[in-house]
PDB file of C-alpha atoms in Angstrom:
ATOM      1  CA  MET A 194      34.839 -38.217  16.505  1.00 54.00           C
ATOM      2  CA  GLY A 195      36.399 -37.362  19.773  1.00 61.00           C
ATOM      3  CA  SER A 196      37.655 -34.300  18.778  1.00 74.00           C
ATOM      4  CA  GLN A 197      33.590 -33.275  17.523  1.00 81.00           C
ATOM      5  CA  LEU A 198      32.512 -34.262  20.679  1.00 81.00           C
ATOM      6  CA  ARG A 199      35.032 -31.855  22.342  1.00 85.00           C
ATOM      7  CA  VAL A 200      33.921 -29.395  19.839  1.00 87.00           C
ATOM      8  CA  TYR A 201      30.245 -29.679  20.927  1.00 85.00           C
ATOM      9  CA  LYS A 202      31.203 -29.828  24.943  1.00 88.00           C
ATOM     10  CA  ARG A 203      32.805 -26.490  24.388  1.00 90.00           C
ATOM     11  CA  ARG A 204      30.166 -24.864  22.495  1.00 90.00           C
ATOM     12  CA  ILE A 205      27.319 -26.046  24.906  1.00 91.00           C
ATOM     13  CA  LYS A 206      29.512 -24.526  27.860  1.00 91.00           C
ATOM     14  CA  SER A 207      30.065 -21.329  25.929  1.00 91.00           C
ATOM     15  CA  VAL A 208      26.033 -20.730  25.180  1.00 91.00           C
ATOM     16  CA  THR A 209      25.207 -21.400  28.635  1.00 92.00           C
ATOM     17  CA  ALA A 210      27.755 -18.909  29.944  1.00 93.00           C
ATOM     18  CA  THR A 211      25.617 -16.505  27.253  1.00 91.00           C
ATOM     19  CA  LYS A 212      22.736 -17.768  28.377  1.00 92.00           C
ATOM     20  CA  LYS A 213      23.471 -16.920  32.168  1.00 92.00           C
ATOM     21  CA  ILE A 214      24.507 -12.765  31.090  1.00 93.00           C
ATOM     22  CA  THR A 215      21.064 -12.735  28.909  1.00 91.00           C
ATOM     23  CA  LYS A 216      19.385 -13.962  31.853  1.00 92.00           C
ATOM     24  CA  ALA A 217      20.951 -11.818  34.111  1.00 92.00           C
ATOM     25  CA  MET A 218      20.160  -9.052  32.025  1.00 91.00           C
ATOM     26  CA  GLU A 219      16.380  -9.859  31.091  1.00 90.00           C
ATOM     27  CA  MET A 220      15.563  -9.612  34.897  1.00 91.00           C
ATOM     28  CA  ILE A 221      17.581  -6.182  35.409  1.00 90.00           C
ATOM     29  CA  SER A 222      15.272  -4.874  32.573  1.00 90.00           C
ATOM     30  CA  ALA A 223      12.224  -6.542  34.093  1.00 88.00           C
ATOM     31  CA  SER A 224      12.810  -4.646  37.257  1.00 87.00           C
ATOM     32  CA  ARG A 225      14.044  -1.331  35.754  1.00 89.00           C
ATOM     33  CA  ILE A 226      10.325  -1.095  33.663  1.00 88.00           C
ATOM     34  CA  VAL A 227       8.451  -1.056  36.776  1.00 86.00           C
ATOM     35  CA  LYS A 228      10.711   1.969  38.237  1.00 87.00           C
ATOM     36  CA  ALA A 229      10.757   3.679  34.669  1.00 89.00           C
ATOM     37  CA  GLN A 230       6.683   2.671  34.959  1.00 86.00           C
ATOM     38  CA  ARG A 231       6.146   4.862  38.031  1.00 88.00           C
ATOM     39  CA  LYS A 232       8.304   7.565  37.007  1.00 89.00           C
ATOM     40  CA  VAL A 233       5.920   8.129  33.844  1.00 86.00           C
ATOM     41  CA  ALA A 234       2.874   7.870  35.905  1.00 85.00           C
ATOM     42  CA  ALA A 235       4.200  10.318  38.662  1.00 87.00           C
ATOM     43  CA  SER A 236       4.935  12.870  35.898  1.00 85.00           C
ATOM     44  CA  THR A 237       1.754  12.717  33.954  1.00 77.00           C
ATOM     45  CA  PRO A 238      -0.334  14.924  36.833  1.00 80.00           C
ATOM     46  CA  TYR A 239       2.089  17.990  36.986  1.00 81.00           C
ATOM     47  CA  ALA A 240       2.330  17.393  33.525  1.00 77.00           C
ATOM     48  CA  SER A 241      -1.384  17.797  33.029  1.00 76.00           C
ATOM     49  CA  GLU A 242      -1.593  20.242  35.109  1.00 77.00           C
ATOM     50  CA  LEU A 243       0.815  22.598  33.299  1.00 78.00           C
ATOM     51  CA  THR A 244      -0.769  21.870  30.119  1.00 72.00           C
ATOM     52  CA  ARG A 245      -4.030  23.074  31.503  1.00 73.00           C
ATOM     53  CA  ALA A 246      -2.214  26.587  32.718  1.00 72.00           C
ATOM     54  CA  VAL A 247      -0.425  26.932  29.596  1.00 73.00           C
ATOM     55  CA  THR A 248      -3.899  26.695  27.628  1.00 70.00           C
ATOM     56  CA  ALA A 249      -5.648  28.731  29.618  1.00 69.00           C
ATOM     57  CA  VAL A 250      -2.700  31.384  29.569  1.00 71.00           C
ATOM     58  CA  ALA A 251      -2.451  31.124  25.961  1.00 68.00           C
ATOM     59  CA  THR A 252      -6.049  31.121  25.447  1.00 67.00           C
ATOM     60  CA  GLY A 253      -6.854  34.096  27.900  1.00 63.00           C
ATOM     61  CA  SER A 254      -3.696  36.011  26.360  1.00 66.00           C
ATOM     62  CA  HIS A 255      -3.593  38.243  22.710  1.00 67.00           C
ATOM     63  CA  THR A 256       0.084  38.775  23.090  1.00 67.00           C
ATOM     64  CA  LYS A 257       2.073  37.625  20.368  1.00 70.00           C
ATOM     65  CA  HIS A 258       4.350  35.312  21.993  1.00 69.00           C
ATOM     66  CA  ALA A 259       7.845  33.655  20.370  1.00 63.00           C
ATOM     67  CA  LEU A 260       6.831  30.399  21.435  1.00 66.00           C
ATOM     68  CA  THR A 261       2.733  30.182  20.570  1.00 70.00           C
ATOM     69  CA  THR A 262       2.701  32.371  17.270  1.00 71.00           C
ATOM     70  CA  GLU A 263       2.476  30.025  14.455  1.00 75.00           C
ATOM     71  CA  VAL A 264       5.438  31.734  11.748  1.00 76.00           C
ATOM     72  CA  GLU A 265       3.869  32.386   8.353  1.00 78.00           C
ATOM     73  CA  ASN A 266       6.274  30.666   6.510  1.00 83.00           C
ATOM     74  CA  PRO A 267       8.536  28.415   8.522  1.00 85.00           C
ATOM     75  CA  ALA A 268      12.078  28.093   7.031  1.00 88.00           C
ATOM     76  CA  ARG A 269      13.702  26.041  10.022  1.00 91.00           C
ATOM     77  CA  ALA A 270      12.446  23.351  12.249  1.00 93.00           C
ATOM     78  CA  ALA A 271      14.708  21.645  14.759  1.00 94.00           C
ATOM     79  CA  VAL A 272      14.597  17.687  15.211  1.00 96.00           C
ATOM     80  CA  LEU A 273      15.428  16.478  19.071  1.00 97.00           C
ATOM     81  CA  LEU A 274      15.805  12.433  18.947  1.00 97.00           C
ATOM     82  CA  VAL A 275      15.757  10.354  21.753  1.00 96.00           C
ATOM     83  CA  THR A 276      17.808   6.906  21.475  1.00 96.00           C
ATOM     84  CA  SER A 277      19.304   5.148  23.626  1.00 95.00           C
ATOM     85  CA  ASP A 278      23.115   5.058  25.521  1.00 94.00           C
ATOM     86  CA  ARG A 279      23.225   1.022  25.114  1.00 92.00           C
ATOM     87  CA  GLY A 280      22.695  -1.648  22.836  1.00 90.00           C
ATOM     88  CA  LEU A 281      21.429  -5.193  23.240  1.00 90.00           C
ATOM     89  CA  ALA A 282      17.887  -3.671  23.336  1.00 90.00           C
ATOM     90  CA  GLY A 283      16.545  -5.231  19.644  1.00 89.00           C
ATOM     91  CA  GLY A 284      15.511  -2.453  17.575  1.00 91.00           C
ATOM     92  CA  TYR A 285      14.680   0.278  19.643  1.00 94.00           C
ATOM     93  CA  SER A 286      17.349   2.649  18.864  1.00 94.00           C
ATOM     94  CA  SER A 287      17.314   2.247  14.954  1.00 94.00           C
ATOM     95  CA  ASN A 288      13.143   2.612  15.053  1.00 95.00           C
ATOM     96  CA  ALA A 289      13.451   5.780  16.734  1.00 96.00           C
ATOM     97  CA  ILE A 290      16.219   6.683  14.164  1.00 96.00           C
ATOM     98  CA  LYS A 291      14.218   5.561  11.131  1.00 96.00           C
ATOM     99  CA  ALA A 292      11.215   7.624  12.760  1.00 96.00           C
ATOM    100  CA  ALA A 293      13.110  10.600  12.663  1.00 96.00           C
ATOM    101  CA  ASP A 294      14.577  10.311   9.290  1.00 95.00           C
ATOM    102  CA  GLN A 295      10.863  10.432   8.183  1.00 95.00           C
ATOM    103  CA  LEU A 296       9.890  13.325  10.499  1.00 95.00           C
ATOM    104  CA  THR A 297      13.268  14.628   8.419  1.00 95.00           C
ATOM    105  CA  ASN A 298      12.596  13.905   4.673  1.00 95.00           C
ATOM    106  CA  ARG A 299       8.849  15.382   5.257  1.00 95.00           C
ATOM    107  CA  LEU A 300       9.950  18.411   6.782  1.00 94.00           C
ATOM    108  CA  LYS A 301      12.258  18.528   3.958  1.00 94.00           C
ATOM    109  CA  ALA A 302       9.454  18.580   1.057  1.00 94.00           C
ATOM    110  CA  GLU A 303       7.720  21.408   2.700  1.00 91.00           C
ATOM    111  CA  GLY A 304      10.788  23.555   2.044  1.00 91.00           C
ATOM    112  CA  LYS A 305      12.382  23.424   5.652  1.00 92.00           C
ATOM    113  CA  ASP A 306      15.719  23.117   6.917  1.00 93.00           C
ATOM    114  CA  VAL A 307      15.971  20.853   9.804  1.00 94.00           C
ATOM    115  CA  VAL A 308      18.599  21.155  12.213  1.00 95.00           C
ATOM    116  CA  THR A 309      19.144  17.685  14.604  1.00 96.00           C
ATOM    117  CA  TYR A 310      19.547  17.600  18.394  1.00 97.00           C
ATOM    118  CA  ILE A 311      20.391  14.423  19.478  1.00 97.00           C
ATOM    119  CA  VAL A 312      19.692  12.371  23.446  1.00 97.00           C
ATOM    120  CA  GLY A 313      21.513   8.837  23.455  1.00 95.00           C
ATOM    121  CA  ARG A 314      24.896   7.626  22.573  1.00 96.00           C
ATOM    122  CA  LYS A 315      23.265   5.244  19.799  1.00 96.00           C
ATOM    123  CA  GLY A 316      22.177   8.365  17.738  1.00 95.00           C
ATOM    124  CA  VAL A 317      25.389  10.242  17.978  1.00 96.00           C
ATOM    125  CA  ALA A 318      27.090   7.058  16.830  1.00 95.00           C
ATOM    126  CA  TYR A 319      24.650   6.799  13.458  1.00 96.00           C
ATOM    127  CA  TYR A 320      24.862  10.349  12.811  1.00 96.00           C
ATOM    128  CA  GLY A 321      28.682  10.446  13.512  1.00 95.00           C
ATOM    129  CA  PHE A 322      29.323   7.576  11.030  1.00 95.00           C
ATOM    130  CA  ARG A 323      27.175   8.849   8.365  1.00 94.00           C
ATOM    131  CA  GLU A 324      28.971  12.627   9.041  1.00 94.00           C
ATOM    132  CA  ARG A 325      25.575  13.900   9.500  1.00 94.00           C
ATOM    133  CA  PRO A 326      25.461  17.344  11.072  1.00 94.00           C
ATOM    134  CA  VAL A 327      24.247  17.769  15.018  1.00 95.00           C
ATOM    135  CA  VAL A 328      23.729  20.628  16.744  1.00 94.00           C
ATOM    136  CA  ASP A 329      23.940  19.556  20.161  1.00 94.00           C
ATOM    137  CA  SER A 330      23.591  16.307  21.923  1.00 96.00           C
ATOM    138  CA  TRP A 331      23.523  14.610  25.315  1.00 96.00           C
ATOM    139  CA  THR A 332      24.730  10.995  26.567  1.00 95.00           C
ATOM    140  CA  GLY A 333      24.790   9.233  29.703  1.00 93.00           C
ATOM    141  CA  PHE A 334      21.061   9.191  31.237  1.00 93.00           C
ATOM    142  CA  THR A 335      19.053   7.772  28.947  1.00 93.00           C
ATOM    143  CA  ASP A 336      17.885   4.369  30.873  1.00 89.00           C
ATOM    144  CA  SER A 337      17.316   6.675  34.454  1.00 91.00           C
ATOM    145  CA  PRO A 338      16.363  10.609  33.256  1.00 94.00           C
ATOM    146  CA  THR A 339      15.755  12.724  35.786  1.00 93.00           C
ATOM    147  CA  TYR A 340      14.031  16.372  35.456  1.00 93.00           C
ATOM    148  CA  ALA A 341      17.668  18.241  35.406  1.00 94.00           C
ATOM    149  CA  ASP A 342      18.465  16.444  32.327  1.00 95.00           C
ATOM    150  CA  ALA A 343      15.243  17.473  30.904  1.00 94.00           C
ATOM    151  CA  LYS A 344      15.950  21.041  31.893  1.00 93.00           C
ATOM    152  CA  LYS A 345      19.492  20.435  30.312  1.00 95.00           C
ATOM    153  CA  VAL A 346      17.962  19.299  26.838  1.00 95.00           C
ATOM    154  CA  ALA A 347      15.287  22.036  26.983  1.00 93.00           C
ATOM    155  CA  GLY A 348      17.649  24.981  27.552  1.00 92.00           C
ATOM    156  CA  PRO A 349      19.197  25.012  24.187  1.00 92.00           C
ATOM    157  CA  LEU A 350      16.341  24.028  22.113  1.00 93.00           C
ATOM    158  CA  ILE A 351      14.302  27.321  24.024  1.00 89.00           C
ATOM    159  CA  GLU A 352      16.939  29.391  22.843  1.00 89.00           C
ATOM    160  CA  ALA A 353      16.686  28.514  19.398  1.00 90.00           C
ATOM    161  CA  VAL A 354      12.705  29.222  18.951  1.00 86.00           C
ATOM    162  CA  VAL A 355      13.261  32.514  20.510  1.00 82.00           C
ATOM    163  CA  THR A 356      16.292  33.105  18.299  1.00 84.00           C
ATOM    164  CA  ASP A 357      15.479  34.746  14.673  1.00 82.00           C
ATOM    165  CA  THR A 358      16.356  32.295  11.928  1.00 80.00           C
ATOM    166  CA  ALA A 359      18.730  34.478  10.413  1.00 79.00           C
ATOM    167  CA  GLU A 360      21.145  34.325  13.646  1.00 84.00           C
ATOM    168  CA  GLY A 361      20.800  30.361  13.766  1.00 83.00           C
ATOM    169  CA  GLY A 362      17.387  29.733  15.136  1.00 87.00           C
ATOM    170  CA  VAL A 363      14.842  27.754  14.845  1.00 91.00           C
ATOM    171  CA  ASP A 364      10.811  28.247  14.008  1.00 89.00           C
ATOM    172  CA  GLU A 365       9.422  25.059  14.945  1.00 91.00           C
ATOM    173  CA  LEU A 366      10.585  22.278  17.684  1.00 93.00           C
ATOM    174  CA  HIS A 367       9.623  18.335  17.064  1.00 94.00           C
ATOM    175  CA  ILE A 368      10.372  15.364  18.945  1.00 96.00           C
ATOM    176  CA  VAL A 369      10.875  12.074  18.211  1.00 97.00           C
ATOM    177  CA  PHE A 370      10.851   9.528  21.076  1.00 96.00           C
ATOM    178  CA  THR A 371       9.712   5.811  21.617  1.00 95.00           C
ATOM    179  CA  GLU A 372       6.269   6.320  23.675  1.00 92.00           C
ATOM    180  CA  PHE A 373       5.795   2.879  26.250  1.00 90.00           C
ATOM    181  CA  VAL A 374       2.142   1.608  25.180  1.00 87.00           C
ATOM    182  CA  SER A 375       2.527  -2.075  27.341  1.00 85.00           C
ATOM    183  CA  MET A 376       5.199  -4.456  27.833  1.00 84.00           C
ATOM    184  CA  MET A 377       5.037  -5.779  24.334  1.00 85.00           C
ATOM    185  CA  THR A 378       4.096  -2.578  22.276  1.00 88.00           C
ATOM    186  CA  GLN A 379       7.271   0.363  22.170  1.00 91.00           C
ATOM    187  CA  THR A 380       5.916   3.079  19.331  1.00 93.00           C
ATOM    188  CA  PRO A 381       8.130   5.601  17.831  1.00 95.00           C
ATOM    189  CA  VAL A 382       6.164   8.942  17.807  1.00 94.00           C
ATOM    190  CA  GLU A 383       6.785  12.364  16.946  1.00 93.00           C
ATOM    191  CA  LYS A 384       5.193  15.430  18.274  1.00 91.00           C
ATOM    192  CA  ARG A 385       5.893  19.118  17.615  1.00 90.00           C
ATOM    193  CA  LEU A 386       6.358  20.741  20.554  1.00 86.00           C
ATOM    194  CA  LEU A 387       6.735  24.527  19.272  1.00 82.00           C
ATOM    195  CA  PRO A 388       5.235  26.831  18.300  1.00 81.00           C
ATOM    196  CA  LEU A 389       2.401  25.818  20.807  1.00 72.00           C
ATOM    197  CA  SER A 390      -0.795  24.321  19.390  1.00 65.00           C
ATOM    198  CA  LEU A 391      -3.473  25.455  21.537  1.00 56.00           C
ATOM    199  CA  GLU A 392      -5.808  22.802  19.926  1.00 51.00           C
ATOM    200  CA  ALA A 393      -3.507  19.592  20.656  1.00 49.00           C
ATOM    201  CA  THR A 394      -2.629  21.003  24.184  1.00 49.00           C
ATOM    202  CA  ALA A 395      -6.434  21.688  24.987  1.00 47.00           C
ATOM    203  CA  GLU A 396      -6.995  17.368  23.738  1.00 50.00           C
ATOM    204  CA  GLU A 397      -4.166  16.565  25.763  1.00 49.00           C
ATOM    205  CA  SER A 398      -5.598  18.504  28.914  1.00 48.00           C
ATOM    206  CA  GLU A 399      -9.001  16.710  30.276  1.00 49.00           C
ATOM    207  CA  ALA A 400      -9.075  19.779  32.682  1.00 46.00           C
ATOM    208  CA  VAL A 401      -9.739  21.913  29.476  1.00 45.00           C
ATOM    209  CA  LYS A 402     -11.407  19.759  27.219  1.00 49.00           C
ATOM    210  CA  ASP A 403     -15.150  20.641  26.326  1.00 52.00           C
ATOM    211  CA  LYS A 404     -15.202  23.386  28.683  1.00 52.00           C
ATOM    212  CA  ILE A 405     -15.081  27.652  28.389  1.00 55.00           C
ATOM    213  CA  LEU A 406     -11.816  29.163  29.627  1.00 50.00           C
ATOM    214  CA  PRO A 407     -12.926  32.181  31.877  1.00 55.00           C
ATOM    215  CA  LEU A 408     -10.815  35.681  31.247  1.00 60.00           C
ATOM    216  CA  PHE A 409      -7.655  36.520  32.820  1.00 62.00           C
ATOM    217  CA  ASP A 410      -5.682  39.407  34.302  1.00 68.00           C
ATOM    218  CA  PHE A 411      -1.871  39.050  33.942  1.00 68.00           C
ATOM    219  CA  GLU A 412       0.992  39.703  36.692  1.00 73.00           C
ATOM    220  CA  PRO A 413       3.035  41.464  35.609  1.00 73.00           C
ATOM    221  CA  SER A 414       2.037  41.347  31.828  1.00 73.00           C
ATOM    222  CA  ASP A 415       0.735  38.457  29.531  1.00 70.00           C
ATOM    223  CA  GLU A 416       4.086  37.918  27.650  1.00 74.00           C
ATOM    224  CA  GLY A 417       6.021  37.989  31.288  1.00 78.00           C
ATOM    225  CA  VAL A 418       3.665  34.925  32.581  1.00 76.00           C
ATOM    226  CA  LEU A 419       4.098  33.010  29.153  1.00 76.00           C
ATOM    227  CA  ASP A 420       8.178  33.456  29.524  1.00 76.00           C
ATOM    228  CA  ALA A 421       7.772  31.825  33.022  1.00 79.00           C
ATOM    229  CA  LEU A 422       5.387  28.940  32.057  1.00 79.00           C
ATOM    230  CA  LEU A 423       6.021  27.542  28.519  1.00 79.00           C
ATOM    231  CA  PRO A 424       9.826  26.899  29.174  1.00 83.00           C
ATOM    232  CA  ARG A 425       8.278  24.899  32.153  1.00 87.00           C
ATOM    233  CA  TYR A 426       5.958  23.182  29.835  1.00 85.00           C
ATOM    234  CA  VAL A 427       8.758  22.474  27.457  1.00 88.00           C
ATOM    235  CA  GLU A 428      10.959  20.906  29.849  1.00 91.00           C
ATOM    236  CA  SER A 429       7.917  19.024  31.218  1.00 90.00           C
ATOM    237  CA  ARG A 430       7.544  17.442  27.409  1.00 89.00           C
ATOM    238  CA  ILE A 431      10.877  16.744  27.651  1.00 93.00           C
ATOM    239  CA  TYR A 432      10.921  14.882  30.642  1.00 94.00           C
ATOM    240  CA  ASN A 433       7.805  12.779  30.300  1.00 91.00           C
ATOM    241  CA  ALA A 434       9.289  11.912  26.282  1.00 93.00           C
ATOM    242  CA  LEU A 435      12.329  10.835  28.546  1.00 95.00           C
ATOM    243  CA  LEU A 436      10.958   8.867  30.875  1.00 94.00           C
ATOM    244  CA  GLN A 437       8.534   7.196  28.286  1.00 92.00           C
ATOM    245  CA  ALA A 438      11.541   6.383  26.206  1.00 94.00           C
ATOM    246  CA  ALA A 439      13.347   5.091  29.367  1.00 94.00           C
ATOM    247  CA  ALA A 440      10.498   2.415  29.805  1.00 93.00           C
ATOM    248  CA  SER A 441      10.603   1.671  26.381  1.00 94.00           C
ATOM    249  CA  GLU A 442      14.308   0.943  26.566  1.00 94.00           C
ATOM    250  CA  HIS A 443      14.027  -1.360  29.162  1.00 93.00           C
ATOM    251  CA  ALA A 444      11.180  -3.234  27.854  1.00 92.00           C
ATOM    252  CA  ALA A 445      12.600  -3.698  24.409  1.00 93.00           C
ATOM    253  CA  ARG A 446      16.128  -4.783  26.252  1.00 92.00           C
ATOM    254  CA  ARG A 447      14.034  -7.296  27.986  1.00 92.00           C
ATOM    255  CA  ARG A 448      12.164  -8.840  24.952  1.00 91.00           C
ATOM    256  CA  ALA A 449      15.550  -8.869  23.355  1.00 92.00           C
ATOM    257  CA  MET A 450      16.988 -10.568  26.122  1.00 93.00           C
ATOM    258  CA  LYS A 451      14.396 -13.291  26.663  1.00 91.00           C
ATOM    259  CA  SER A 452      14.526 -14.013  23.216  1.00 91.00           C
ATOM    260  CA  ALA A 453      18.225 -14.409  23.301  1.00 92.00           C
ATOM    261  CA  THR A 454      17.838 -16.409  26.525  1.00 92.00           C
ATOM    262  CA  ASP A 455      15.067 -18.600  24.458  1.00 93.00           C
ATOM    263  CA  ASN A 456      17.495 -19.020  21.815  1.00 93.00           C
ATOM    264  CA  ALA A 457      20.480 -20.341  24.111  1.00 92.00           C
ATOM    265  CA  GLU A 458      18.752 -22.639  25.425  1.00 92.00           C
ATOM    266  CA  ASP A 459      17.315 -24.081  21.916  1.00 93.00           C
ATOM    267  CA  LEU A 460      21.284 -23.965  20.614  1.00 92.00           C
ATOM    268  CA  ILE A 461      21.918 -25.982  24.029  1.00 92.00           C
ATOM    269  CA  LYS A 462      19.705 -28.643  23.270  1.00 91.00           C
ATOM    270  CA  SER A 463      20.959 -28.427  19.522  1.00 91.00           C
ATOM    271  CA  PHE A 464      24.462 -29.054  20.731  1.00 89.00           C
ATOM    272  CA  THR A 465      23.135 -31.675  23.299  1.00 90.00           C
ATOM    273  CA  ARG A 466      21.639 -34.126  20.732  1.00 90.00           C
ATOM    274  CA  LEU A 467      24.721 -33.974  18.657  1.00 87.00           C
ATOM    275  CA  ALA A 468      26.800 -34.383  21.315  1.00 86.00           C
ATOM    276  CA  ASN A 469      25.099 -37.407  22.208  1.00 87.00           C
ATOM    277  CA  ALA A 470      24.614 -38.766  18.534  1.00 86.00           C
ATOM    278  CA  ALA A 471      28.514 -37.847  18.546  1.00 82.00           C
ATOM    279  CA  ARG A 472      29.053 -40.182  21.346  1.00 81.00           C
ATOM    280  CA  GLN A 473      26.827 -42.807  20.624  1.00 83.00           C
ATOM    281  CA  ALA A 474      29.074 -43.100  17.090  1.00 79.00           C
ATOM    282  CA  ASP A 475      31.710 -43.182  19.055  1.00 76.00           C
ATOM    283  CA  ILE A 476      31.036 -45.953  21.128  1.00 80.00           C
ATOM    284  CA  THR A 477      28.999 -47.734  18.705  1.00 81.00           C
ATOM    285  CA  GLN A 478      32.716 -47.486  16.255  1.00 77.00           C
ATOM    286  CA  GLU A 479      34.714 -48.589  19.678  1.00 78.00           C
ATOM    287  CA  ILE A 480      32.374 -51.909  19.829  1.00 82.00           C
ATOM    288  CA  SER A 481      32.870 -52.530  16.215  1.00 80.00           C
ATOM    289  CA  GLU A 482      36.624 -52.479  16.536  1.00 75.00           C
ATOM    290  CA  ILE A 483      36.970 -54.358  19.693  1.00 81.00           C
ATOM    291  CA  VAL A 484      34.149 -56.976  17.956  1.00 78.00           C
ATOM    292  CA  GLY A 485      36.333 -56.852  14.792  1.00 76.00           C
ATOM    293  CA  GLY A 486      39.620 -57.474  17.161  1.00 75.00           C
ATOM    294  CA  ALA A 487      38.192 -60.109  18.791  1.00 71.00           C
ATOM    295  CA  SER A 488      36.820 -61.853  15.532  1.00 73.00           C
ATOM    296  CA  ALA A 489      40.377 -61.620  14.050  1.00 72.00           C
ATOM    297  CA  LEU A 490      42.124 -62.662  16.976  1.00 71.00           C
ATOM    298  CA  ALA A 491      40.126 -65.414  16.845  1.00 71.00           C
ATOM    299  CA  ASP A 492      40.426 -66.354  13.157  1.00 67.00           C
ATOM    300  CA  ALA A 493      44.505 -66.262  14.014  1.00 68.00           C
ATOM    301  CA  THR A 494      44.233 -68.520  16.679  1.00 72.00           C
ATOM    302  CA  ALA A 495      42.520 -71.300  14.714  1.00 65.00           C
ATOM    303  CA  GLY A 496      44.850 -70.706  12.009  1.00 61.00           C
ATOM    304  CA  SER A 497      47.710 -71.617  14.180  1.00 61.00           C
ATOM    305  CA  ASP A 498      46.013 -74.257  15.781  1.00 57.00           C
ATOM    306  CA  ARG A 499      46.025 -76.410  12.449  1.00 57.00           C
TER     307      ARG A 499
END
């Protein structure tokens, strides 16, 4: 019994140490969520105004531009998957990967060849382990992305869109990321970024909605303005997606660490009860041995007196 009691005490000590770690990680994630939410809120006005400008220019222009013109028979699509660099976030990365797989299967069912770009070590490791081809990947900034990171990601994607498919380019660009809804809800979503859907952008831009756009004169040219605006539009959308994903990652990690902390507390209570029961059994056994020994000694003494 004594050895069993030592085992329970050792387990209680181990789980208590783990509980301290998970509790600390929970508090760190909770503090980072607030910062991530502020960044999302700060990026929204810029993204909205840029969406309004792009929608106005694209609507007022009759120029066929590679970033706004729908290909009649799209043959190749690019999918940008946003995952996390670190684990211990529950099903955050796996849910985004599942959403990307569903999108890929749907695009392939439409007869399109799909190429994949990945943000985050978890996605890179997943595709690498399964030996799936990845055109490009970026890591090291998923928990706190900057606009420079979004620009770095957007560059090769825009280049792929403006390149002919025969030379390795794509006709469409999709992004899969986890949208931050609330502290308890984060939803994997997929959106098509390019070619630009004027109906979709008009719905997203409150400044354009239900309004008739005026006529525009473009300097130096329609195509020049689109060349300048649309890359910024893609960068802002990717930046917003990275910020949404970062907030979702911290919220998922906070929830996972809270669950781990609660489970650790339950284990400590369970092991404490078992340790108390083992201790009680040891005490009972010792008392029984003492009583039995005293009784045997008394019987031996009585026998010698006779």
